Protein backbone atom coordinates (compact mmCIF):
# COMPACT_ATOMS: atom_id res chain seq x y z
CA UNK A 1 0.00 0.00 0.00
CA UNK A 2 2.89 2.40 0.69
CA UNK A 3 4.01 2.01 -2.92
CA UNK A 4 0.61 3.18 -4.16
CA UNK A 5 0.91 6.35 -2.08
CA UNK A 6 4.30 7.08 -3.65
CA UNK A 7 2.99 6.41 -7.17
CA UNK A 8 0.07 8.80 -6.65
CA UNK A 9 2.19 11.69 -5.41
CA UNK A 10 2.30 14.61 -7.84
CA UNK A 11 5.49 15.38 -9.74
CA UNK A 12 4.96 19.07 -8.99
CA UNK A 13 5.43 18.29 -5.28
CA UNK A 14 8.42 15.93 -5.66
CA UNK A 15 10.45 17.79 -8.28
CA UNK A 16 11.11 20.87 -6.07
CA UNK A 17 12.24 18.56 -3.26
CA UNK A 18 14.76 16.90 -5.57
CA UNK A 19 16.04 20.27 -6.76
CA UNK A 20 16.23 21.70 -3.23
CA UNK A 21 18.21 18.69 -2.00
CA UNK A 22 20.82 19.27 -4.70
CA UNK A 23 20.86 23.08 -4.47
CA UNK A 24 21.42 22.98 -0.70
CA UNK A 25 24.63 21.08 -1.42
CA UNK A 26 25.87 23.51 -4.07
CA UNK A 27 24.52 21.79 -7.16
CA UNK A 28 22.06 23.25 -9.69
CA UNK A 29 18.55 22.70 -11.00
CA UNK A 30 20.12 22.15 -14.42
CA UNK A 31 22.15 19.26 -13.06
CA UNK A 32 19.04 17.69 -11.53
CA UNK A 33 17.28 18.06 -14.88
CA UNK A 34 20.25 16.45 -16.64
CA UNK A 35 20.10 13.48 -14.27
CA UNK A 36 16.35 13.10 -14.81
CA UNK A 37 16.72 13.34 -18.58
CA UNK A 38 19.54 10.77 -18.57
CA UNK A 39 17.49 8.33 -16.49
CA UNK A 40 14.14 8.70 -18.28
CA UNK A 41 14.87 9.82 -21.81
CA UNK A 42 12.70 12.92 -21.51
CA UNK A 43 13.84 15.99 -23.41
CA UNK A 44 13.94 19.21 -21.39
CA UNK A 45 10.66 20.20 -23.04
CA UNK A 46 9.14 16.83 -22.19
CA UNK A 47 10.28 17.09 -18.59
CA UNK A 48 8.87 20.60 -18.29
CA UNK A 49 5.59 19.41 -19.82
CA UNK A 50 5.25 16.53 -17.36
CA UNK A 51 5.80 18.92 -14.47
CA UNK A 52 3.31 21.44 -15.91
CA UNK A 53 0.73 18.65 -16.40
CA UNK A 54 1.34 17.68 -12.77
CA UNK A 55 1.31 13.97 -13.52
CA UNK A 56 1.46 11.33 -10.80
CA UNK A 57 4.98 10.21 -9.97
CA UNK A 58 4.16 6.68 -11.11
CA UNK A 59 2.88 7.93 -14.46
CA UNK A 60 5.96 10.11 -14.85
CA UNK A 61 8.08 6.96 -14.91
CA UNK A 62 5.57 4.84 -16.84
CA UNK A 63 5.47 7.48 -19.59
CA UNK A 64 9.26 7.90 -19.73
CA UNK A 65 10.12 7.87 -23.43
CA UNK A 66 13.41 5.97 -23.24
CA UNK A 67 14.68 4.73 -19.88
CA UNK A 68 18.46 4.62 -20.02
CA UNK A 69 19.82 1.10 -20.41
CA UNK A 70 22.74 1.99 -18.11
CA UNK A 71 20.38 2.66 -15.19
CA UNK A 72 20.86 -0.96 -14.14
CA UNK A 73 24.41 0.07 -13.14
CA UNK A 74 22.96 2.20 -10.33
CA UNK A 75 23.75 0.43 -7.10
CA UNK A 76 23.69 1.32 -3.44
CA UNK A 77 21.38 2.08 -0.57
CA UNK A 78 18.61 4.65 -0.54
CA UNK A 79 15.99 4.84 2.19
CA UNK A 80 17.65 1.82 3.82
CA UNK A 81 17.09 -0.41 0.78
CA UNK A 82 19.56 -1.55 -1.89
CA UNK A 83 18.19 -0.21 -5.19
CA UNK A 84 19.46 -3.19 -7.15
CA UNK A 85 17.40 -5.56 -4.95
CA UNK A 86 14.04 -3.79 -5.28
CA UNK A 87 11.63 -6.30 -6.81
CA UNK A 88 8.86 -3.94 -7.96
CA UNK A 89 10.03 -2.39 -11.26
CA UNK A 90 8.23 0.96 -10.89
CA UNK A 91 9.51 1.48 -7.35
CA UNK A 92 13.00 0.59 -8.55
CA UNK A 93 12.80 3.34 -11.20
CA UNK A 94 11.73 5.85 -8.55
CA UNK A 95 14.57 4.80 -6.24
CA UNK A 96 17.07 5.05 -9.10
CA UNK A 97 16.23 8.74 -9.35
CA UNK A 98 16.46 9.15 -5.58
CA UNK A 99 19.90 7.54 -5.65
CA UNK A 100 21.13 9.72 -8.52
CA UNK A 101 20.01 12.93 -6.80
CA UNK A 102 21.61 11.69 -3.59
CA UNK A 103 24.89 11.13 -5.44
CA UNK A 104 24.61 14.61 -6.95
CA UNK A 105 24.05 16.14 -3.52
CA UNK A 106 27.04 14.24 -2.15
CA UNK A 107 29.30 15.90 -4.70
CA UNK A 108 29.92 13.11 -7.18
CA UNK A 109 30.98 14.25 -10.63
CA UNK A 110 28.40 14.11 -13.41
CA UNK A 111 30.38 11.54 -15.40
CA UNK A 112 30.25 9.15 -12.44
CA UNK A 113 26.59 9.85 -11.75
CA UNK A 114 25.68 9.26 -15.39
CA UNK A 115 27.79 6.10 -15.53
CA UNK A 116 29.94 7.28 -18.44
PDB file of C-alpha atoms in Angstrom:
ATOM      1  CA  UNK A   1       0.000   0.000   0.000  1.00  0.00           C
ATOM      2  CA  UNK A   2       2.892   2.395   0.688  1.00  0.00           C
ATOM      3  CA  UNK A   3       4.005   2.007  -2.921  1.00  0.00           C
ATOM      4  CA  UNK A   4       0.610   3.183  -4.161  1.00  0.00           C
ATOM      5  CA  UNK A   5       0.915   6.348  -2.081  1.00  0.00           C
ATOM      6  CA  UNK A   6       4.302   7.083  -3.650  1.00  0.00           C
ATOM      7  CA  UNK A   7       2.994   6.410  -7.169  1.00  0.00           C
ATOM      8  CA  UNK A   8       0.072   8.800  -6.651  1.00  0.00           C
ATOM      9  CA  UNK A   9       2.195  11.692  -5.407  1.00  0.00           C
ATOM     10  CA  UNK A  10       2.303  14.608  -7.836  1.00  0.00           C
ATOM     11  CA  UNK A  11       5.491  15.375  -9.736  1.00  0.00           C
ATOM     12  CA  UNK A  12       4.964  19.075  -8.989  1.00  0.00           C
ATOM     13  CA  UNK A  13       5.432  18.288  -5.284  1.00  0.00           C
ATOM     14  CA  UNK A  14       8.416  15.930  -5.659  1.00  0.00           C
ATOM     15  CA  UNK A  15      10.449  17.788  -8.275  1.00  0.00           C
ATOM     16  CA  UNK A  16      11.108  20.873  -6.071  1.00  0.00           C
ATOM     17  CA  UNK A  17      12.237  18.563  -3.262  1.00  0.00           C
ATOM     18  CA  UNK A  18      14.756  16.900  -5.570  1.00  0.00           C
ATOM     19  CA  UNK A  19      16.036  20.273  -6.765  1.00  0.00           C
ATOM     20  CA  UNK A  20      16.234  21.698  -3.231  1.00  0.00           C
ATOM     21  CA  UNK A  21      18.212  18.693  -2.000  1.00  0.00           C
ATOM     22  CA  UNK A  22      20.823  19.273  -4.695  1.00  0.00           C
ATOM     23  CA  UNK A  23      20.861  23.085  -4.472  1.00  0.00           C
ATOM     24  CA  UNK A  24      21.421  22.984  -0.701  1.00  0.00           C
ATOM     25  CA  UNK A  25      24.635  21.082  -1.417  1.00  0.00           C
ATOM     26  CA  UNK A  26      25.875  23.508  -4.070  1.00  0.00           C
ATOM     27  CA  UNK A  27      24.516  21.791  -7.162  1.00  0.00           C
ATOM     28  CA  UNK A  28      22.062  23.246  -9.695  1.00  0.00           C
ATOM     29  CA  UNK A  29      18.551  22.704 -11.004  1.00  0.00           C
ATOM     30  CA  UNK A  30      20.121  22.153 -14.423  1.00  0.00           C
ATOM     31  CA  UNK A  31      22.153  19.261 -13.058  1.00  0.00           C
ATOM     32  CA  UNK A  32      19.041  17.693 -11.529  1.00  0.00           C
ATOM     33  CA  UNK A  33      17.282  18.062 -14.883  1.00  0.00           C
ATOM     34  CA  UNK A  34      20.245  16.447 -16.642  1.00  0.00           C
ATOM     35  CA  UNK A  35      20.105  13.478 -14.273  1.00  0.00           C
ATOM     36  CA  UNK A  36      16.350  13.097 -14.807  1.00  0.00           C
ATOM     37  CA  UNK A  37      16.719  13.342 -18.577  1.00  0.00           C
ATOM     38  CA  UNK A  38      19.538  10.773 -18.566  1.00  0.00           C
ATOM     39  CA  UNK A  39      17.490   8.333 -16.489  1.00  0.00           C
ATOM     40  CA  UNK A  40      14.140   8.699 -18.276  1.00  0.00           C
ATOM     41  CA  UNK A  41      14.866   9.820 -21.814  1.00  0.00           C
ATOM     42  CA  UNK A  42      12.695  12.925 -21.512  1.00  0.00           C
ATOM     43  CA  UNK A  43      13.839  15.995 -23.414  1.00  0.00           C
ATOM     44  CA  UNK A  44      13.937  19.209 -21.390  1.00  0.00           C
ATOM     45  CA  UNK A  45      10.659  20.203 -23.040  1.00  0.00           C
ATOM     46  CA  UNK A  46       9.137  16.829 -22.193  1.00  0.00           C
ATOM     47  CA  UNK A  47      10.277  17.088 -18.588  1.00  0.00           C
ATOM     48  CA  UNK A  48       8.870  20.604 -18.291  1.00  0.00           C
ATOM     49  CA  UNK A  49       5.591  19.415 -19.822  1.00  0.00           C
ATOM     50  CA  UNK A  50       5.248  16.527 -17.356  1.00  0.00           C
ATOM     51  CA  UNK A  51       5.797  18.923 -14.471  1.00  0.00           C
ATOM     52  CA  UNK A  52       3.311  21.437 -15.913  1.00  0.00           C
ATOM     53  CA  UNK A  53       0.733  18.648 -16.405  1.00  0.00           C
ATOM     54  CA  UNK A  54       1.337  17.684 -12.773  1.00  0.00           C
ATOM     55  CA  UNK A  55       1.307  13.967 -13.518  1.00  0.00           C
ATOM     56  CA  UNK A  56       1.463  11.332 -10.804  1.00  0.00           C
ATOM     57  CA  UNK A  57       4.980  10.212  -9.971  1.00  0.00           C
ATOM     58  CA  UNK A  58       4.162   6.677 -11.105  1.00  0.00           C
ATOM     59  CA  UNK A  59       2.875   7.930 -14.463  1.00  0.00           C
ATOM     60  CA  UNK A  60       5.958  10.106 -14.853  1.00  0.00           C
ATOM     61  CA  UNK A  61       8.081   6.962 -14.915  1.00  0.00           C
ATOM     62  CA  UNK A  62       5.571   4.838 -16.840  1.00  0.00           C
ATOM     63  CA  UNK A  63       5.473   7.481 -19.590  1.00  0.00           C
ATOM     64  CA  UNK A  64       9.260   7.895 -19.728  1.00  0.00           C
ATOM     65  CA  UNK A  65      10.121   7.868 -23.430  1.00  0.00           C
ATOM     66  CA  UNK A  66      13.407   5.973 -23.236  1.00  0.00           C
ATOM     67  CA  UNK A  67      14.677   4.728 -19.880  1.00  0.00           C
ATOM     68  CA  UNK A  68      18.462   4.618 -20.017  1.00  0.00           C
ATOM     69  CA  UNK A  69      19.820   1.097 -20.408  1.00  0.00           C
ATOM     70  CA  UNK A  70      22.735   1.991 -18.113  1.00  0.00           C
ATOM     71  CA  UNK A  71      20.376   2.658 -15.189  1.00  0.00           C
ATOM     72  CA  UNK A  72      20.865  -0.959 -14.139  1.00  0.00           C
ATOM     73  CA  UNK A  73      24.407   0.073 -13.137  1.00  0.00           C
ATOM     74  CA  UNK A  74      22.958   2.195 -10.327  1.00  0.00           C
ATOM     75  CA  UNK A  75      23.753   0.429  -7.095  1.00  0.00           C
ATOM     76  CA  UNK A  76      23.690   1.319  -3.438  1.00  0.00           C
ATOM     77  CA  UNK A  77      21.380   2.077  -0.566  1.00  0.00           C
ATOM     78  CA  UNK A  78      18.614   4.652  -0.544  1.00  0.00           C
ATOM     79  CA  UNK A  79      15.991   4.840   2.193  1.00  0.00           C
ATOM     80  CA  UNK A  80      17.645   1.823   3.818  1.00  0.00           C
ATOM     81  CA  UNK A  81      17.093  -0.407   0.779  1.00  0.00           C
ATOM     82  CA  UNK A  82      19.558  -1.550  -1.892  1.00  0.00           C
ATOM     83  CA  UNK A  83      18.190  -0.210  -5.186  1.00  0.00           C
ATOM     84  CA  UNK A  84      19.460  -3.193  -7.152  1.00  0.00           C
ATOM     85  CA  UNK A  85      17.404  -5.558  -4.953  1.00  0.00           C
ATOM     86  CA  UNK A  86      14.037  -3.789  -5.276  1.00  0.00           C
ATOM     87  CA  UNK A  87      11.629  -6.298  -6.812  1.00  0.00           C
ATOM     88  CA  UNK A  88       8.858  -3.944  -7.958  1.00  0.00           C
ATOM     89  CA  UNK A  89      10.031  -2.388 -11.260  1.00  0.00           C
ATOM     90  CA  UNK A  90       8.228   0.957 -10.887  1.00  0.00           C
ATOM     91  CA  UNK A  91       9.508   1.478  -7.351  1.00  0.00           C
ATOM     92  CA  UNK A  92      12.995   0.591  -8.551  1.00  0.00           C
ATOM     93  CA  UNK A  93      12.797   3.337 -11.201  1.00  0.00           C
ATOM     94  CA  UNK A  94      11.734   5.846  -8.551  1.00  0.00           C
ATOM     95  CA  UNK A  95      14.567   4.803  -6.243  1.00  0.00           C
ATOM     96  CA  UNK A  96      17.066   5.047  -9.104  1.00  0.00           C
ATOM     97  CA  UNK A  97      16.235   8.739  -9.348  1.00  0.00           C
ATOM     98  CA  UNK A  98      16.465   9.148  -5.585  1.00  0.00           C
ATOM     99  CA  UNK A  99      19.903   7.539  -5.649  1.00  0.00           C
ATOM    100  CA  UNK A 100      21.133   9.725  -8.520  1.00  0.00           C
ATOM    101  CA  UNK A 101      20.015  12.932  -6.805  1.00  0.00           C
ATOM    102  CA  UNK A 102      21.614  11.686  -3.595  1.00  0.00           C
ATOM    103  CA  UNK A 103      24.893  11.133  -5.444  1.00  0.00           C
ATOM    104  CA  UNK A 104      24.608  14.613  -6.951  1.00  0.00           C
ATOM    105  CA  UNK A 105      24.047  16.145  -3.518  1.00  0.00           C
ATOM    106  CA  UNK A 106      27.038  14.245  -2.145  1.00  0.00           C
ATOM    107  CA  UNK A 107      29.304  15.901  -4.700  1.00  0.00           C
ATOM    108  CA  UNK A 108      29.922  13.109  -7.180  1.00  0.00           C
ATOM    109  CA  UNK A 109      30.976  14.247 -10.628  1.00  0.00           C
ATOM    110  CA  UNK A 110      28.399  14.110 -13.408  1.00  0.00           C
ATOM    111  CA  UNK A 111      30.381  11.536 -15.399  1.00  0.00           C
ATOM    112  CA  UNK A 112      30.251   9.147 -12.438  1.00  0.00           C
ATOM    113  CA  UNK A 113      26.586   9.850 -11.749  1.00  0.00           C
ATOM    114  CA  UNK A 114      25.676   9.260 -15.390  1.00  0.00           C
ATOM    115  CA  UNK A 115      27.786   6.103 -15.525  1.00  0.00           C
ATOM    116  CA  UNK A 116      29.940   7.278 -18.442  1.00  0.00           C
TER     117      UNK A 116
END
